[in-house]
Amino acid sequence: MRWDTRVLFAFLAAAPFAMAQRGAPIEQQLAFAPYHAGGIYDVGETVGWTVTPGPVAPRYSYKWTVRRNNAVVLKEGKLDLSSGSDKIEITGDQPEMIYVAVEPYARLATDAAAPAPSAGSPYIGGNTGRNNGLYAVGAAVAPQKLGLSTPRPADFDAFWDGKLAAQSKIPVNAELAPVETDVPGVELNMFVMDALGSKAHGYLAKPAREGKFPALIQLQYAGVYALNARGAAQRAAEGWLFLNVDSHDKLPSDPSGNIPRVYQAVGNTDREKTYFLNMYLRDSRVLDYLLTRPDWDGMTIVLTGGSMGGQQSLVLAGLRPEKITAVLVCVPAGADANGDLHGRKAGYPNWPSDNPDVMKTALYFDTVNFASRIKAPVMAGMGFIDTISPPAGVWTALNQIAGPKEPLPMIESEHDNLTPQKGRACPARTRELLDVLVKGGEFRPTGIR
């Protein structure tokens, strides 16, 4: 039960908090001004924030903890706002992500009747999207020098090349079923095709005219749900040959498909049985099918997705590097899965670090170990206070990519479903690049944005 509880808390339980935030703003009792507006520092520089009362007058006393990579405690203290402001600062002494947790520990005597939420924490407010009184701020110290926390398996390439070779012997056997849509000028189909050990499903949409079109493959964030058929049709209306891939072996219109709710834990002690093996192979199989279509323009294939969809995008770009034109991902999950063993807080899929077999398996499905195979330019957005897709892992993956990349730091953002208003830069940049690529343009990364 420890595993299920950890996963559900870290990921599945995030949804209601995000919904609550969208419904009503969470009050902000504290405001933080970083010493560097961009949130990035060199080794030896002082990393810090000036803390002042927020739009809502503080109701609580606060303490803070500075952690390296949200794992190793470096410094602790209490805020004193009696003079109108206080500071939190530390010297960055190595390449690292700095995470500062700020939490209330008592009501102020002047506001002993401060309201509490209906459930959970006895406090309210905060900037982490949970309305439990918690705040966090983050910074990066020489992040482009963050390296692997664990060596890449020596047989990593051989393992995956063997799986792709085995799958190549299975006919695709793609079947399309027309789906009605109210989006004009578009043909929409549901697809199913054979992969190694399972079947790949999703929606295929294209402009309803003769021609050859650039291709966009959408990979999905974590969870089990029905895909958005109308959204697929709208992508085709923009000019894409669009494939929206279900993460699971189920119809894309099916909201459950009898998929285990905590599927990410299935088979995680064995690289031959983990749930992610067939998921990644299904993604590659969809690419196999796309390459056979006469209406693909033969040049452009863009991968995109957020969270677990970003994870799958980076993996597919590493599995099939010769075919991909660009990778555009927001808060990609699945990186640095062994981080908990090496002073880095790991995130989704929350593989338990106290099980050696799981940690060994995880290395074959970790985005950081696919990244060195990627040849396409990559744009990746990361939230500096993200606890589901920790930024240290995202930077580590990017640092393994030899080609051009564009890190997009979102210094105030938790995971995008928790603080969507703080993570808008990534979908905005994605839309900007897709508008260029669909017209035959080129993605030329600009470095850190």
XYZ file of C-alpha atoms in Angstrom:
449
model
C 0.000 0.000 0.000
C 2.938 2.363 0.521
C 3.564 2.405 -3.236
C -0.054 3.114 -4.169
C -0.351 5.864 -1.598
C 2.821 7.551 -2.776
C 1.757 7.508 -6.406
C -1.770 8.648 -5.738
C -0.586 11.525 -3.555
C 2.116 12.636 -5.941
C 0.078 12.485 -9.097
C -3.553 11.438 -9.099
C -4.509 13.609 -6.161
C -3.197 16.668 -7.958
C -6.317 17.011 -10.118
C -8.760 18.273 -7.486
C -6.260 20.860 -6.274
C -5.845 22.147 -9.809
C -9.606 22.278 -10.268
C -9.952 24.184 -7.007
C -7.374 26.717 -8.142
C -9.082 27.292 -11.465
C -12.353 27.901 -9.623
C -11.044 30.492 -7.157
C -7.663 32.165 -6.755
C -5.570 30.920 -3.847
C -4.650 33.773 -1.552
C -1.021 34.870 -1.476
C 0.275 35.971 1.920
C 3.905 36.072 0.774
C 5.700 37.494 -2.258
C 9.190 36.508 -3.425
C 11.567 38.582 -5.561
C 14.536 36.531 -6.818
C 17.997 38.087 -6.853
C 18.246 36.998 -10.502
C 15.011 37.579 -12.393
C 15.704 34.617 -14.673
C 16.291 32.263 -11.757
C 19.682 31.021 -13.021
C 22.978 31.498 -11.194
C 26.631 30.520 -11.606
C 28.504 28.379 -9.113
C 29.730 30.619 -6.306
C 26.951 33.196 -6.659
C 24.479 33.964 -3.901
C 21.084 32.488 -4.682
C 18.371 34.412 -2.922
C 14.956 35.982 -2.633
C 13.603 39.046 -0.902
C 10.399 38.074 0.867
C 7.651 40.623 1.531
C 3.997 40.394 2.546
C 1.776 39.465 -0.372
C -1.539 40.977 -1.492
C -3.157 39.310 1.528
C -1.688 40.283 4.888
C 0.239 37.370 6.438
C -1.780 35.384 8.960
C 0.883 32.857 9.944
C 4.471 32.520 11.057
C 6.636 30.801 8.438
C 9.766 28.660 8.405
C 11.864 27.770 5.378
C 14.102 24.920 4.263
C 16.600 25.128 1.396
C 17.198 21.804 -0.344
C 19.570 20.788 -3.113
C 17.510 19.129 -5.856
C 14.629 19.084 -3.347
C 16.399 16.263 -1.506
C 19.445 17.371 0.512
C 18.771 19.928 3.264
C 21.296 22.769 3.050
C 19.896 25.479 5.305
C 16.881 26.282 7.479
C 15.432 29.366 9.076
C 12.343 31.378 9.962
C 10.914 34.430 8.241
C 10.850 37.706 10.147
C 8.702 40.233 8.331
C 8.493 42.645 11.257
C 10.582 45.210 9.352
C 8.551 44.716 6.182
C 10.798 42.175 4.455
C 13.263 39.356 4.978
C 15.727 37.393 2.860
C 16.354 33.762 2.054
C 19.781 33.162 0.548
C 22.481 30.577 0.089
C 25.659 30.256 -1.962
C 25.313 27.904 -4.928
C 28.336 25.656 -4.558
C 27.791 23.149 -7.402
C 25.546 22.501 -10.416
C 22.149 21.952 -8.816
C 18.546 22.947 -8.547
C 17.706 24.861 -5.391
C 14.262 24.231 -3.920
C 13.061 26.289 -0.964
C 10.020 25.001 0.929
C 8.257 27.707 2.952
C 5.593 26.494 5.342
C 3.422 27.983 8.078
C 3.896 26.620 11.557
C 1.601 28.814 13.673
C -1.119 31.441 13.422
C -0.056 34.963 14.253
C -1.358 36.193 17.586
C -2.975 39.090 15.744
C -5.034 36.688 13.633
C -5.800 33.733 15.861
C -9.088 33.194 14.058
C -7.529 32.838 10.606
C -9.723 30.541 8.529
C -8.715 27.012 7.665
C -9.675 24.971 4.602
C -12.370 22.334 4.900
C -9.910 19.413 4.729
C -6.208 18.666 4.849
C -3.854 21.370 6.115
C -4.916 23.666 8.973
C -3.621 26.546 6.833
C -4.748 28.210 3.618
C -3.035 30.000 0.743
C 0.309 29.269 -0.887
C 1.769 29.254 -4.378
C 2.042 25.483 -4.969
C -1.525 25.081 -6.208
C -2.784 23.122 -3.208
C -4.288 25.832 -0.955
C -2.622 24.323 2.122
C -0.472 27.276 3.109
C 2.691 25.978 1.413
C 4.977 28.161 -0.667
C 8.020 27.184 -2.689
C 10.623 28.995 -4.742
C 13.286 27.526 -6.968
C 16.507 28.432 -8.730
C 19.108 26.791 -10.933
C 22.865 26.849 -10.359
C 24.885 26.095 -13.517
C 22.095 23.737 -14.676
C 23.748 23.028 -18.023
C 26.438 21.164 -16.103
C 24.057 18.775 -14.348
C 25.156 15.260 -15.236
C 23.762 11.757 -14.906
C 23.091 10.666 -11.345
C 23.459 7.000 -12.380
C 25.495 5.486 -15.240
C 23.602 4.491 -18.361
C 23.272 0.689 -18.660
C 25.934 -0.748 -20.960
C 23.324 -2.826 -22.802
C 20.721 -0.023 -23.056
C 21.020 0.380 -26.832
C 21.163 -3.363 -27.437
C 18.023 -3.903 -25.366
C 15.971 -1.346 -27.252
C 17.392 -2.133 -30.686
C 16.396 -5.742 -30.046
C 12.840 -4.745 -29.132
C 12.475 -2.583 -32.226
C 13.833 -5.392 -34.403
C 11.339 -7.841 -32.912
C 8.475 -5.418 -33.460
C 9.539 -4.802 -37.075
C 8.727 -8.461 -37.834
C 5.085 -7.942 -36.868
C 2.848 -6.493 -39.605
C 1.283 -3.177 -38.654
C -2.221 -4.296 -39.722
C -3.632 -0.812 -39.310
C -7.415 -0.522 -39.279
C -9.213 2.816 -39.585
C -12.792 3.530 -38.549
C -14.379 6.849 -39.626
C -15.501 9.208 -36.871
C -17.986 12.015 -37.449
C -16.760 15.523 -36.680
C -18.278 18.998 -36.889
C -14.907 20.516 -37.792
C -15.192 21.437 -41.498
C -12.671 20.304 -44.085
C -11.306 17.439 -42.008
C -11.304 13.651 -42.166
C -11.228 11.965 -38.760
C -10.617 8.289 -38.052
C -10.026 6.055 -35.089
C -7.064 3.714 -35.589
C -5.871 0.426 -34.151
C -2.708 -1.428 -35.147
C -0.596 -4.340 -33.980
C 2.499 -3.779 -31.860
C 4.816 -6.146 -30.024
C 2.758 -7.465 -27.122
C -0.220 -5.119 -27.486
C -2.196 -2.912 -29.866
C -1.770 0.819 -30.456
C -4.868 3.029 -30.585
C -5.694 6.652 -31.205
C -7.195 9.223 -33.560
C -5.913 10.100 -37.024
C -7.021 13.398 -38.532
C -6.078 15.020 -41.835
C -7.228 17.816 -44.114
C -9.986 16.530 -46.410
C -8.173 17.376 -49.618
C -5.515 15.920 -51.855
C -1.974 16.668 -50.882
C 0.933 15.805 -48.631
C 1.051 17.192 -45.108
C 3.513 17.657 -42.251
C 2.909 15.209 -39.410
C 2.320 15.918 -35.735
C 2.234 13.104 -33.161
C 0.633 13.909 -29.812
C 1.611 11.734 -26.826
C -0.527 11.726 -23.711
C -0.079 12.833 -20.114
C -0.544 10.308 -17.301
C -3.882 8.837 -16.377
C -6.578 6.786 -18.058
C -9.166 8.777 -20.004
C -10.837 9.212 -23.376
C -8.906 11.266 -25.912
C -10.250 14.481 -27.403
C -11.551 13.604 -30.864
C -12.569 17.156 -31.699
C -9.149 18.436 -30.654
C -7.588 16.022 -33.136
C -9.843 17.338 -35.899
C -8.894 20.914 -35.054
C -5.215 20.072 -35.475
C -5.966 18.729 -38.948
C -7.801 21.954 -39.749
C -4.506 23.751 -39.103
C -2.889 21.669 -41.872
C -1.413 18.744 -39.931
C -1.541 15.050 -40.596
C -2.258 14.473 -36.919
C -2.011 11.322 -34.808
C -3.234 11.459 -31.218
C -1.891 8.328 -29.539
C -3.557 6.691 -26.553
C -1.039 5.687 -23.904
C -2.906 2.445 -23.316
C -4.118 -0.614 -25.187
C -7.730 0.603 -25.378
C -10.068 2.481 -27.675
C -9.321 6.212 -27.545
C -13.027 6.870 -26.955
C -13.050 4.605 -23.881
C -12.507 6.481 -20.593
C -11.257 3.429 -18.686
C -10.617 0.326 -20.814
C -10.102 -1.758 -17.655
C -6.608 -0.276 -17.363
C -5.126 -0.538 -13.839
C -5.435 2.816 -12.097
C -1.842 2.656 -10.900
C -0.547 1.114 -14.126
C 2.876 2.704 -13.713
C 3.617 0.199 -10.925
C 2.789 -2.833 -13.073
C 5.799 -5.108 -13.640
C 8.285 -2.510 -12.462
C 10.773 -5.068 -11.123
C 11.464 -6.514 -14.591
C 12.351 -4.679 -17.792
C 10.478 -7.333 -19.767
C 7.243 -6.821 -17.818
C 7.019 -3.159 -16.904
C 3.994 -1.306 -18.267
C 6.200 1.251 -19.983
C 7.776 -1.334 -22.300
C 4.627 -1.818 -24.353
C 3.705 1.855 -24.055
C 6.972 2.936 -25.665
C 6.722 0.218 -28.326
C 3.189 1.319 -29.206
C 4.469 4.859 -29.760
C 7.141 3.531 -32.115
C 4.582 1.413 -33.949
C 2.432 4.487 -34.646
C 5.501 6.096 -36.196
C 5.984 2.970 -38.336
C 2.478 3.429 -39.662
C 2.885 7.152 -40.305
C 5.935 6.502 -42.476
C 3.828 4.371 -44.811
C 1.163 6.974 -45.468
C 1.292 8.571 -48.928
C -0.218 11.803 -47.560
C 2.763 12.481 -45.265
C 5.036 15.094 -46.794
C 8.125 12.932 -46.272
C 9.929 15.659 -44.316
C 8.272 16.847 -41.128
C 7.448 14.779 -38.041
C 6.954 16.712 -34.821
C 6.481 15.071 -31.415
C 4.704 16.885 -28.629
C 3.223 16.231 -25.206
C 3.185 17.284 -21.588
C 4.196 15.422 -18.440
C 4.051 11.693 -19.336
C 3.367 12.822 -22.916
C 6.641 14.731 -22.822
C 8.272 11.623 -21.409
C 6.995 9.537 -24.319
C 8.014 12.222 -26.821
C 11.626 12.240 -25.622
C 11.678 8.442 -25.590
C 10.294 8.146 -29.129
C 12.757 10.763 -30.374
C 15.540 8.641 -28.871
C 14.183 5.348 -30.145
C 13.757 6.622 -33.721
C 16.213 9.532 -33.996
C 16.556 9.405 -37.755
C 12.877 10.188 -38.351
C 12.016 13.089 -36.039
C 12.115 16.766 -37.058
C 11.376 18.491 -33.743
C 10.377 17.685 -30.164
C 8.243 20.175 -28.225
C 7.522 19.146 -24.648
C 6.244 20.748 -21.473
C 7.236 19.526 -17.989
C 8.313 16.092 -19.284
C 8.142 13.347 -16.663
C 10.136 10.142 -16.337
C 13.618 11.609 -15.841
C 16.258 10.723 -13.264
C 14.260 7.829 -11.797
C 17.243 6.764 -9.655
C 17.647 10.283 -8.308
C 16.470 9.446 -4.791
C 19.581 7.286 -4.403
C 21.867 10.175 -5.344
C 20.645 13.330 -3.635
C 17.949 14.242 -6.139
C 14.222 13.999 -5.492
C 12.698 11.851 -8.223
C 9.197 12.411 -9.558
C 6.658 10.588 -11.695
C 6.383 7.630 -12.187
C 7.602 7.486 -8.563
C 9.504 4.238 -8.831
C 10.301 3.174 -5.222
C 13.980 3.729 -4.559
C 14.141 1.126 -1.778
C 13.696 -1.735 -4.263
C 16.942 -2.531 -6.149
C 15.110 -4.473 -8.865
C 12.844 -1.510 -9.580
C 15.772 0.879 -9.698
C 17.588 -1.381 -12.157
C 14.499 -1.659 -14.350
C 13.889 2.082 -14.245
C 17.162 2.845 -16.017
C 15.854 1.267 -19.233
C 12.793 3.544 -19.264
C 14.309 6.799 -17.984
C 14.282 9.696 -20.447
C 17.844 10.687 -19.517
C 19.103 7.452 -21.060
C 17.217 7.964 -24.324
C 18.296 11.591 -24.623
C 21.805 10.927 -25.920
C 20.239 9.222 -28.950
C 18.100 12.244 -29.886
C 19.116 14.145 -33.024
C 16.142 16.474 -33.475
C 16.058 19.944 -31.894
C 14.208 19.938 -28.584
C 12.229 22.585 -26.724
C 11.470 21.629 -23.120
C 9.713 23.671 -20.483
C 10.363 22.935 -16.815
C 8.864 24.311 -13.623
C 11.453 25.280 -11.027
C 9.208 24.161 -8.158
C 7.757 21.151 -10.005
C 7.595 18.085 -7.747
C 6.009 15.751 -10.330
C 8.551 16.417 -13.094
C 11.490 17.783 -11.058
C 13.588 20.262 -13.036
C 16.918 18.609 -12.165
C 15.853 15.577 -14.185
C 14.641 17.670 -17.135
C 17.931 19.577 -17.257
C 19.872 16.310 -16.989
C 17.998 14.874 -19.960
C 18.573 18.009 -22.025
C 22.261 17.949 -21.166
C 22.590 14.493 -22.724
C 21.315 15.766 -26.079
C 24.223 16.592 -28.358
C 22.156 18.651 -30.769
C 20.387 21.987 -30.393
C 17.924 22.447 -27.537
C 15.905 25.219 -25.995
C 15.324 24.999 -22.240
C 12.345 27.064 -21.152
C 12.533 27.771 -17.402
C 9.272 28.624 -15.645
C 10.674 29.728 -12.320
C 7.372 30.094 -10.430
C 5.650 26.982 -11.758
C 4.764 23.732 -10.028
C 3.465 20.989 -12.343
C 1.264 22.534 -15.018
C -1.989 21.003 -13.731
C -1.367 22.543 -10.298
C -0.312 26.049 -11.337
C -1.474 26.400 -14.961
C -1.297 30.210 -14.875
C 2.435 30.011 -14.053
C 3.205 27.556 -16.847
C 1.611 29.297 -19.812
C 4.945 30.114 -21.443
C 5.476 26.517 -22.563
C 2.195 25.911 -24.425
C 2.541 29.419 -25.869
C 6.027 28.625 -27.202
C 4.757 25.278 -28.495
C 1.970 26.996 -30.438
C 4.435 29.522 -31.819
C 6.753 26.777 -33.093
C 3.941 24.639 -34.481
C 2.725 27.632 -36.496
C 6.189 27.820 -38.057
C 6.619 24.077 -38.637
C 3.207 23.481 -40.212
C 4.113 26.011 -42.884
C 7.375 24.243 -43.710
C 9.567 26.396 -41.495
C 12.406 25.223 -39.282
C 12.768 25.122 -35.509
C 16.079 26.706 -34.592
C 16.527 26.633 -30.817
C 17.575 29.913 -29.261
C 19.189 28.531 -26.126
C 17.728 29.283 -22.700
C 14.638 31.464 -23.066
